[in-house]
Coordinates of N, CA and C in Angstrom, one line a residue:
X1 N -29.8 -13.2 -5.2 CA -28.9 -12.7 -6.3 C -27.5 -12.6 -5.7
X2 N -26.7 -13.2 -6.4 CA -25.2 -13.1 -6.2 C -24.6 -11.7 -6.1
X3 N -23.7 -10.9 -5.1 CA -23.4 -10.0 -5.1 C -22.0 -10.0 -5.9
X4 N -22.1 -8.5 -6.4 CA -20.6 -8.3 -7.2 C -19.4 -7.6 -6.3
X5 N -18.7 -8.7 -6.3 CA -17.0 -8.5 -5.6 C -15.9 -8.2 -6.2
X6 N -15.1 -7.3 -6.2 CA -14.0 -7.0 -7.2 C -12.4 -6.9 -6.6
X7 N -12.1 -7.3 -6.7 CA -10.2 -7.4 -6.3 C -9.6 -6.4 -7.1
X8 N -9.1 -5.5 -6.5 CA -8.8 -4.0 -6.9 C -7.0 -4.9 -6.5
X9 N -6.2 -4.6 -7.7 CA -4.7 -4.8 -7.9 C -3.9 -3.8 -8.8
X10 N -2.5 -3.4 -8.7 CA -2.1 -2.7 -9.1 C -1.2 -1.7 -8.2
X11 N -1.8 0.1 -8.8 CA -1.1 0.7 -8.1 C -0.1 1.7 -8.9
X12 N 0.4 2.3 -8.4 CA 1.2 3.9 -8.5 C 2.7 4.1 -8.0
X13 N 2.8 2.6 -7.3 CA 4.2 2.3 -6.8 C 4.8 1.7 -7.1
X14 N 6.0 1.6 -6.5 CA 7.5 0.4 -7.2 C 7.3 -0.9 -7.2
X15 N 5.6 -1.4 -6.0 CA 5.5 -2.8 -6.1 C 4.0 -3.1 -6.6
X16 N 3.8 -2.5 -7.8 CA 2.7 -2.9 -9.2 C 2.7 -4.4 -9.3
X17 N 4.4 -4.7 -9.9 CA 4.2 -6.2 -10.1 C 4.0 -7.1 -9.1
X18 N 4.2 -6.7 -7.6 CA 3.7 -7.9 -6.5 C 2.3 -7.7 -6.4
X19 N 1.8 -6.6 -6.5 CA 0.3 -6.2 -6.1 C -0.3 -6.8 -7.5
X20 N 0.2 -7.0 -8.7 CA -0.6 -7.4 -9.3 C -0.7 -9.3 -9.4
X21 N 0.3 -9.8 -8.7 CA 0.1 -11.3 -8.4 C -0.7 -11.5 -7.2
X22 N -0.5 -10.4 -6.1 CA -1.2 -11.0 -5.5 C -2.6 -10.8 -5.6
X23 N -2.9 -9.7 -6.7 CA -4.8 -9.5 -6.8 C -5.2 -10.8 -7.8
X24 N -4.0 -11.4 -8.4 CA -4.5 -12.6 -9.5 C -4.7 -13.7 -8.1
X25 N -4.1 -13.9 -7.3 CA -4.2 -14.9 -6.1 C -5.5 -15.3 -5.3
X26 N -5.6 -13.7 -4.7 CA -7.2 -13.5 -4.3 C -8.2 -13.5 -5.1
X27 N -8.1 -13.8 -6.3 CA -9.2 -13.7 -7.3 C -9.6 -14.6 -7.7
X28 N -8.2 -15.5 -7.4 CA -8.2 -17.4 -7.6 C -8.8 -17.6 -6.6
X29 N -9.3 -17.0 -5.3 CA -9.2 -17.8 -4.3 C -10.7 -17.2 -4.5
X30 N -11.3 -16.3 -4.4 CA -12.8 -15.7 -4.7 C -14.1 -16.9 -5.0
X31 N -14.9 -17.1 -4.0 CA -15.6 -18.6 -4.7 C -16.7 -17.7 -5.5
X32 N -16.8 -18.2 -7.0 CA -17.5 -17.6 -8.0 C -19.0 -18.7 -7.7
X33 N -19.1 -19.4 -6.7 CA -20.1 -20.0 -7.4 C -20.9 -19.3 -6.0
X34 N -21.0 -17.9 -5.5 CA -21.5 -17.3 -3.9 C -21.4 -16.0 -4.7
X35 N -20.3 -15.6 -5.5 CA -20.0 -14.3 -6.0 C -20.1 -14.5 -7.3
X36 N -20.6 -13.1 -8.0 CA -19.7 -13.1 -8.9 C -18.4 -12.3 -9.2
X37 N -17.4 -12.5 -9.4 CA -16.2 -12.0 -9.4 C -15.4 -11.1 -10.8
X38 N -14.9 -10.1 -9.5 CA -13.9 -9.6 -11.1 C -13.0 -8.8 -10.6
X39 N -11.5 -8.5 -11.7 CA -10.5 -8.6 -11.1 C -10.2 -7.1 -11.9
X40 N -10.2 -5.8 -11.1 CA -9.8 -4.6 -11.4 C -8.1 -4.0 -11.4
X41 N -7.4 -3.8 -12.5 CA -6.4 -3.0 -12.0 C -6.6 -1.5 -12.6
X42 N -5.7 -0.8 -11.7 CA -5.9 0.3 -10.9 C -4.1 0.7 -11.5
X43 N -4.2 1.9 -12.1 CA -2.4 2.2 -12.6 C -2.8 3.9 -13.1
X44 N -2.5 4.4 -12.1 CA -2.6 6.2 -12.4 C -3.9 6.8 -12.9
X45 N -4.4 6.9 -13.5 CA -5.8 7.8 -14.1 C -6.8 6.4 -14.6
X46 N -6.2 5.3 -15.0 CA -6.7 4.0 -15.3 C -6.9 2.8 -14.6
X47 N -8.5 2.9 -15.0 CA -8.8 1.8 -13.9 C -9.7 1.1 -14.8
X48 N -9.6 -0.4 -15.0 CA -9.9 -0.9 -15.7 C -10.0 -2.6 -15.4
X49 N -11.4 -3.1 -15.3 CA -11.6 -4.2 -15.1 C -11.1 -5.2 -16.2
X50 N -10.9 -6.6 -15.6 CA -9.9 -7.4 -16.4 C -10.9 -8.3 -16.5
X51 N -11.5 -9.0 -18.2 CA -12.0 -10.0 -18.2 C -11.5 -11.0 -19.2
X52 N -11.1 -12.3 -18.9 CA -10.5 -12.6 -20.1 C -9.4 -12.1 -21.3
X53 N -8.6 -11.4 -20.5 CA -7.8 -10.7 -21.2 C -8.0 -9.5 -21.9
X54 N -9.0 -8.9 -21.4 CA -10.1 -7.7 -21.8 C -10.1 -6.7 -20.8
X55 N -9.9 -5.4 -21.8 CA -9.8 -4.1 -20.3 C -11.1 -3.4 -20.6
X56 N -11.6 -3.1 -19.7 CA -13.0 -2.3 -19.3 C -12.5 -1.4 -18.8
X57 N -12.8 0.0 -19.1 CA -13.0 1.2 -18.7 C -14.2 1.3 -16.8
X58 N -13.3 1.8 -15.6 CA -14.4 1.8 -15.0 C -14.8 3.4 -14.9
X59 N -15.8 3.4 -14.8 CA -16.4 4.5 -14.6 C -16.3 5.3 -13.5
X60 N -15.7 6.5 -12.8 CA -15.3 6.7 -11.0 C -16.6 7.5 -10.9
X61 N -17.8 7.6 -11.7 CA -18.6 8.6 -11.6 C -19.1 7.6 -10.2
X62 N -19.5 6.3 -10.4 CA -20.5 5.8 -9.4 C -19.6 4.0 -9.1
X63 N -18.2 3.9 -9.5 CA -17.3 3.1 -9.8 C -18.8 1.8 -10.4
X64 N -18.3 1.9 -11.4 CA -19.0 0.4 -11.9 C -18.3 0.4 -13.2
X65 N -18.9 -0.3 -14.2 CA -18.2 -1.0 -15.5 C -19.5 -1.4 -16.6
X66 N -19.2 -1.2 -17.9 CA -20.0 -1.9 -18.7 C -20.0 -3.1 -19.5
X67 N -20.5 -4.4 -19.4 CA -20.1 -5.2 -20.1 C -21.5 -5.7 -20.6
X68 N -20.6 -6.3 -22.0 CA -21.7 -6.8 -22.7 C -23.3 -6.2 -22.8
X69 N -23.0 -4.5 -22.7 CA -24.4 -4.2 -22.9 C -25.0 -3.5 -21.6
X70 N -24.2 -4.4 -20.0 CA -24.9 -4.7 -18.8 C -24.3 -3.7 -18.1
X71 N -24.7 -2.6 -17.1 CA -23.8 -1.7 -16.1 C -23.9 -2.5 -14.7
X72 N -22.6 -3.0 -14.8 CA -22.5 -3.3 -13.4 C -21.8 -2.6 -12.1
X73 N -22.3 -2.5 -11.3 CA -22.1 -2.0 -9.8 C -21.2 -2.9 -9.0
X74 N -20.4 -2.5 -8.3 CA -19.5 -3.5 -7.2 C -20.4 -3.6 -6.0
X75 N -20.4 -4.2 -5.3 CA -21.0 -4.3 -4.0 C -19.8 -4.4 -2.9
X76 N -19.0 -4.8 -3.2 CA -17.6 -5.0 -2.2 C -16.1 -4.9 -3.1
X77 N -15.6 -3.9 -2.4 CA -14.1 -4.2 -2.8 C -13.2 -5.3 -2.1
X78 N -11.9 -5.6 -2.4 CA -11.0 -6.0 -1.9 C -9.7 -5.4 -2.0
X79 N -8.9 -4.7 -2.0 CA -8.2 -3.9 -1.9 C -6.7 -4.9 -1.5
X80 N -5.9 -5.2 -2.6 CA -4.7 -5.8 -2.9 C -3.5 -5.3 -3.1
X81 N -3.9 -3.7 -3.3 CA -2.8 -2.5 -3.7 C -1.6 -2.7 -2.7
X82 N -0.5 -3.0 -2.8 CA 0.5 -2.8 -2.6 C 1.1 -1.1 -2.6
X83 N 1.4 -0.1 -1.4 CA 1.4 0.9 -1.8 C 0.4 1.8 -1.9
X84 N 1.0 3.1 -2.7 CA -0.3 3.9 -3.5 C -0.8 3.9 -5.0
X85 N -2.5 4.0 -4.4 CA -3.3 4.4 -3.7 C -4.1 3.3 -2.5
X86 N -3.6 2.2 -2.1 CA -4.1 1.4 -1.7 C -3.6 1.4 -0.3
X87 N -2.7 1.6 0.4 CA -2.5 1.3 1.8 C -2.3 2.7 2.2
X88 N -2.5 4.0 1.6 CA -2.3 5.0 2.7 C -3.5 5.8 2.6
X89 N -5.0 4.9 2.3 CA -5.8 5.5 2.7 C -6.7 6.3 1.3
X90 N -6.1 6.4 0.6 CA -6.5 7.4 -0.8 C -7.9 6.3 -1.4
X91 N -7.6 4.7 -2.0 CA -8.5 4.5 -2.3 C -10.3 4.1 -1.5
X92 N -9.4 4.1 -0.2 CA -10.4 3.6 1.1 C -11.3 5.1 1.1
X93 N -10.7 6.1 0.9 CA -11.6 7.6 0.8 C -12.5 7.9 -0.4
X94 N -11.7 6.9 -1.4 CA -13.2 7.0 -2.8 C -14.0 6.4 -2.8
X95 N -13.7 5.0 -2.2 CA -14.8 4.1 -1.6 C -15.4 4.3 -0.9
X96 N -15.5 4.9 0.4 CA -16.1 5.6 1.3 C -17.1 6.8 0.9
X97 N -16.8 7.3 -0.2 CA -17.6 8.5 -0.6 C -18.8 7.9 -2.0
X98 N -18.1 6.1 -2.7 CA -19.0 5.8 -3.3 C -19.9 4.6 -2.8
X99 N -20.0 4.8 -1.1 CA -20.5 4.0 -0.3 C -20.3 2.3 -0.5
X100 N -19.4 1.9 -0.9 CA -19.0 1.0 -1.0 C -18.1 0.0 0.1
X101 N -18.2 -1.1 0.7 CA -17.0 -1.4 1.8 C -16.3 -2.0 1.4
X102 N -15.3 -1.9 1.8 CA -14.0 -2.5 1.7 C -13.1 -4.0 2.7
X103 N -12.0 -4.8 2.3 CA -11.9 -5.5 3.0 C -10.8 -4.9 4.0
X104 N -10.4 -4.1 4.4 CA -9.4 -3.7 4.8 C -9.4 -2.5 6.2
X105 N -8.7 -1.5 6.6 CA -8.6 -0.8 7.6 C -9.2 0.7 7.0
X106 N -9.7 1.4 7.8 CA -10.1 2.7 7.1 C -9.2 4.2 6.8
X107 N -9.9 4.9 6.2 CA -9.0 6.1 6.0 C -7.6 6.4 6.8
X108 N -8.2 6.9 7.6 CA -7.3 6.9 8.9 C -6.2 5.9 9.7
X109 N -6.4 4.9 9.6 CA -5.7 4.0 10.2 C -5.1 3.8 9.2
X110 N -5.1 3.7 7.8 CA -4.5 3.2 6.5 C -3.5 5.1 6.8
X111 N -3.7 5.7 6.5 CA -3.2 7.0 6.1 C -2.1 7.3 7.0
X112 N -1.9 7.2 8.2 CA -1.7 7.1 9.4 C 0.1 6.2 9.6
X113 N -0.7 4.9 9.5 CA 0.2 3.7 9.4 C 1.6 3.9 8.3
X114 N 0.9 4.0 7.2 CA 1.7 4.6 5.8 C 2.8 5.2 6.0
X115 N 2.9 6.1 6.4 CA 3.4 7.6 7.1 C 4.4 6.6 8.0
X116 N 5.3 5.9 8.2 CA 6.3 5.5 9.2 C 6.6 6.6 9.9
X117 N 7.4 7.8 9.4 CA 7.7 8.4 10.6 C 6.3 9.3 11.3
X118 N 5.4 9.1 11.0 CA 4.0 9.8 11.7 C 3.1 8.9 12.3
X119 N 3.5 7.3 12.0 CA 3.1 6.8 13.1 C 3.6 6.2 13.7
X120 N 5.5 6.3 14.1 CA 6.2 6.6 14.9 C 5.6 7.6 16.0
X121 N 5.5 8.4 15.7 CA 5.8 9.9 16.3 C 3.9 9.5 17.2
X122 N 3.1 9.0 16.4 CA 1.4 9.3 17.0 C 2.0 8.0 18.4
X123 N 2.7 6.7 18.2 CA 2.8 5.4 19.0 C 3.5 6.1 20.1
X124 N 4.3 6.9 19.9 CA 5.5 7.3 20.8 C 4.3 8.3 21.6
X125 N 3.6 9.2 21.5 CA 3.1 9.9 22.4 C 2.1 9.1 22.8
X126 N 1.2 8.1 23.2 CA 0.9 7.2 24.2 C 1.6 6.0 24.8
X127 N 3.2 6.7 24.9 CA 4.4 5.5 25.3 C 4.4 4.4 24.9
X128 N 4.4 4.1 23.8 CA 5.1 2.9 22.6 C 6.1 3.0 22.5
X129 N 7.1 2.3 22.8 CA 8.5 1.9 22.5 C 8.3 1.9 21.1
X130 N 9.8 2.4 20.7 CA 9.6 2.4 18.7 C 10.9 2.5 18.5
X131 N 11.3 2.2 17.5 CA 13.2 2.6 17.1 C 13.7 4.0 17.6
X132 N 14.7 4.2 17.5 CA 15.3 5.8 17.6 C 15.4 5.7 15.6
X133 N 15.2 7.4 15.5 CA 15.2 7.3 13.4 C 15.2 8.4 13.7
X134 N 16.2 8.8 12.5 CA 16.0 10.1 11.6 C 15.7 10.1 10.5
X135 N 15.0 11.2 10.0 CA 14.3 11.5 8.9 C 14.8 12.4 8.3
X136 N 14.7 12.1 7.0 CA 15.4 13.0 6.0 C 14.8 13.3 4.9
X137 N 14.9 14.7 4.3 CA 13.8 14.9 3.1 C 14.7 15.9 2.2
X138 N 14.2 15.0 1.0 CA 15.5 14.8 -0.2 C 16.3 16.4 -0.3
X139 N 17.0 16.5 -0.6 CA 17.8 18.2 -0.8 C 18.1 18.8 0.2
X140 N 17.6 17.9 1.5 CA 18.3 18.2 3.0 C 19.8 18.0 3.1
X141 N 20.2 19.0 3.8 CA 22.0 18.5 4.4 C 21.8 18.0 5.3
X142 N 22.6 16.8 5.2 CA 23.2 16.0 6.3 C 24.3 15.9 6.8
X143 N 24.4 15.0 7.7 CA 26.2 14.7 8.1 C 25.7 13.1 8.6
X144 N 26.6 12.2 8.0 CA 26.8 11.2 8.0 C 26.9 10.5 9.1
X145 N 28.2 11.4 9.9 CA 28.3 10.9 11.6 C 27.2 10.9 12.4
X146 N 26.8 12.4 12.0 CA 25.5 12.8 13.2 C 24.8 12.0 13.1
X147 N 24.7 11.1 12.5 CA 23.4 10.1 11.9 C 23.1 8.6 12.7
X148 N 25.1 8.5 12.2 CA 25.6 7.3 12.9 C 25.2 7.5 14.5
X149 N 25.2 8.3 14.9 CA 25.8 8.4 16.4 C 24.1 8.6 16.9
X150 N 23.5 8.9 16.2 CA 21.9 9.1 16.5 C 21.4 7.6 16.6
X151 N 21.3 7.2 15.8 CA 20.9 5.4 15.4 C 21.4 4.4 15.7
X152 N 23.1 4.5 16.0 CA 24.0 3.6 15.9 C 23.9 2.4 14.6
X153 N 24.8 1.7 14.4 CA 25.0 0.5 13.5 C 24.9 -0.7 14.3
X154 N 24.0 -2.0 13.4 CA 23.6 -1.6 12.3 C 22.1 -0.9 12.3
X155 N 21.7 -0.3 11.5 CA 20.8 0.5 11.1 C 20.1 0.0 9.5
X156 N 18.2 1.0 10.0 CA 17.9 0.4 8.3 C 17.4 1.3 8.1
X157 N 17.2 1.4 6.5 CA 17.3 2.7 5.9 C 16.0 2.3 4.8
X158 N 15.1 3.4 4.9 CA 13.9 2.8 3.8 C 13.2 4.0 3.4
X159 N 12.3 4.0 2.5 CA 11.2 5.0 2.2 C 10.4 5.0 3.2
X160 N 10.1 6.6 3.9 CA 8.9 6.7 4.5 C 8.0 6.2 4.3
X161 N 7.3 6.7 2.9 CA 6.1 6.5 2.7 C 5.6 5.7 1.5
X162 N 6.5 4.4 1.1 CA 6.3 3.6 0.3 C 5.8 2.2 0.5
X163 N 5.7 0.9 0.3 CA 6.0 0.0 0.8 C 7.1 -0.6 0.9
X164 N 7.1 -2.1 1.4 CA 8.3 -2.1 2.2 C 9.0 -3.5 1.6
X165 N 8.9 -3.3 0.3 CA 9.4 -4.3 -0.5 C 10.7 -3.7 -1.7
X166 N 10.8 -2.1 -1.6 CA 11.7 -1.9 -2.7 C 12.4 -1.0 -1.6
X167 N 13.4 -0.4 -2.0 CA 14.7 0.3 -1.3 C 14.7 0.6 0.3
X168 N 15.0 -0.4 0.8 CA 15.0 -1.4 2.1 C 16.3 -1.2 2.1
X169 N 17.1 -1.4 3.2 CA 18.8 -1.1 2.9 C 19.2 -1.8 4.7
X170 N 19.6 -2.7 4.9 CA 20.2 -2.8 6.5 C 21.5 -2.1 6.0
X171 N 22.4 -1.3 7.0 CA 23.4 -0.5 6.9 C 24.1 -1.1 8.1
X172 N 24.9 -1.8 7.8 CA 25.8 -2.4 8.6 C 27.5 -1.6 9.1
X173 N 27.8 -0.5 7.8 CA 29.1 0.2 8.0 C 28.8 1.6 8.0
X174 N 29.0 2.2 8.4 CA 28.7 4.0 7.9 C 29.3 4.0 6.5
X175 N 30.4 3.8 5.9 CA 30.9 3.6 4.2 C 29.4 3.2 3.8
X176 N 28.2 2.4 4.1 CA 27.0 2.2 3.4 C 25.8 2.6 3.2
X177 N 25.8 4.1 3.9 CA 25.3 4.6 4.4 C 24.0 5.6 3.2
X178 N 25.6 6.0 2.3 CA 25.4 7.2 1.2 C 24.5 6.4 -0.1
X179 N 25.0 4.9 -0.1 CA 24.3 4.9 -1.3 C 23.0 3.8 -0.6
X180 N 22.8 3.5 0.4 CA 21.5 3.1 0.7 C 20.5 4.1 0.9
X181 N 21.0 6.0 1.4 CA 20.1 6.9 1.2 C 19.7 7.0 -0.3
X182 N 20.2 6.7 -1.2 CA 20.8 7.4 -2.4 C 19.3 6.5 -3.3
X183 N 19.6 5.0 -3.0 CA 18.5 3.5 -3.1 C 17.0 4.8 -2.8
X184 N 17.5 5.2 -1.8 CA 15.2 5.0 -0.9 C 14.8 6.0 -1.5
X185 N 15.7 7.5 -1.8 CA 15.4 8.6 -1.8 C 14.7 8.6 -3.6
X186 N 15.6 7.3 -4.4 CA 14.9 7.5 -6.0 C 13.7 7.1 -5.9
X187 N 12.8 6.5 -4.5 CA 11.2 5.9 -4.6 C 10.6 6.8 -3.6
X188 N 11.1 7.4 -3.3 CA 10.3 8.6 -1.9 C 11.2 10.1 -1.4
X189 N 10.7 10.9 -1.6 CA 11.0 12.5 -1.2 C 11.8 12.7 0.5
X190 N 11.0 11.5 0.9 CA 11.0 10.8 2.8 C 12.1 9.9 3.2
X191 N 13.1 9.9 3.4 CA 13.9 8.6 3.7 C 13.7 8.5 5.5
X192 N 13.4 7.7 6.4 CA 13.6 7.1 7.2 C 14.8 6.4 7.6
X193 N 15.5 6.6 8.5 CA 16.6 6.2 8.7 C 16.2 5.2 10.8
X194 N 16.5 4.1 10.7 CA 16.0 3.3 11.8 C 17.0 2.6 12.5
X195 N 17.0 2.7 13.9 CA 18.0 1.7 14.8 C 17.8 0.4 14.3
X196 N 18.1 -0.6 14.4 CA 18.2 -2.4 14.0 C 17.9 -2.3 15.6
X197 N 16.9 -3.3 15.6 CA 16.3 -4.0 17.1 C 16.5 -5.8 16.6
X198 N 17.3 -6.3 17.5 CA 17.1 -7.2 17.6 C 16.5 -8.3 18.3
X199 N 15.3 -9.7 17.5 CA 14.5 -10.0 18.0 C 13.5 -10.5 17.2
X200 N 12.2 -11.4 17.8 CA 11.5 -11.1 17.0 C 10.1 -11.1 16.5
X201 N 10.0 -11.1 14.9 CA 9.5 -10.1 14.8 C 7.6 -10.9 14.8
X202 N 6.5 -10.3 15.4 CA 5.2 -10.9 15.0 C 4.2 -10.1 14.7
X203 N 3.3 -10.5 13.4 CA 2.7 -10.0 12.9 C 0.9 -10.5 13.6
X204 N -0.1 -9.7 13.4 CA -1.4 -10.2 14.1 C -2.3 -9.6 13.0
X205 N -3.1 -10.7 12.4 CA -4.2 -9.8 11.4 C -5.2 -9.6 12.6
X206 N -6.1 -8.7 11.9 CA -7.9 -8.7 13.1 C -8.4 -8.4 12.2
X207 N -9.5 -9.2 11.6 CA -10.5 -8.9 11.2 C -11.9 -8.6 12.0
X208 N -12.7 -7.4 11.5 CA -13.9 -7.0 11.9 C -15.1 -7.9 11.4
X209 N -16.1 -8.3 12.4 CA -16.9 -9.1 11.7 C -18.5 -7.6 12.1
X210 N -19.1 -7.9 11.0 CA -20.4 -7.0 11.7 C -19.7 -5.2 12.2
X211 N -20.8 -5.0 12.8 CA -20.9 -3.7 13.5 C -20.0 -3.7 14.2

């Protein structure tokens, strides 16, 4: 019996519309003739499986869906969320509680990571080299200099705890300072403020196979 796989896309943040191409991508790529497949988006209190241009209500009592009569169960997620609830850990904690696995990193490591300046701060206390940054939380005073002179130019300026595709700011002058906080702070309560390292940059996936 074919197991059911579902590509969870969407989301609660400023990058919905990348999360939702890239769950239509993985879903292209999903071999239906091993699985059977289906493609969930996920947008605040609604979560609703996509068939044919068809929304299904999913059910969070035991996450499954009704179609055509039939109650189906997921057997695996994939998790495509750009953002929240998808990378800091929130939907890896419902899955986890509806015994379900996931393709991705768990609570913790997702929750953790999310957090820039907190997993700054966890890397830095088993001596990890990491930027110099200040953090700032909205309706805070600042001073512009102190900032400068903490970080130096140029400098980048982003949401803490968003992803890292909307209010992104390199700050090359202190004059650009006010309105690249001004950018991060309309997508996040958290602005992160980061030294520019130059260099570069490499990424490493790892996937878990088994136990």
């Amino acid at each position: 019996m074919k197991k059911n796989v579902v590509v969870i896309a969407g989301g609660n943040s400023s990058e919905y519309g990348v999360s939702i191409k890239s769950g239509h991508h993985v879903f292209s790529e999903v071999d239906g003739e091993r699985f059977n497949k289906y493609l969930m988006i996920l947008r605040g209190r609604e979560w609703q499986v996509d068939i044919d241009g068809k929304r299904y209500d999913v059910d969070k009592n035991d996450f499954s869906f009704t179609w055509e009569g039939r109650k189906i169960a997921f057997d695996f997620a994939y998790i495509t969320i750009h953002g929240v609830p998808g990378e800091n850990g929130m939907l890896q904690g419902y899955l986890d509680m509806m015994g379900v696995p996931y393709g991705c990193c768990n609570v913790l490591a997702s929750a953790l990571t999310f957090d820039k300046h907190t997993c700054n701060t966890y890397l830095k206390s088993y001596g990890v080299n990491v930027a110099d940054s200040v953090m700032l939380i909205r309706g805070m005073a600042y001073d512009v200099n102190e900032i400068i002179n903490e970080v130096g130019l140029p400098c980048f300026v982003k949401p803490n705890a968003e992803g890292s595709s909307f209010g992104v700011t390199k700050v090359k002058e202190a004059a650009q300072l006010e309105d690249a906080l001004k950018k991060a702070f309309a997508l996040c309560r958290e602005v992160l403020i980061e030294t520019f390292i130059d260099g570069t940059e490499l990424t490493c996936g790892v996937v878990k196979a088994g136990d």
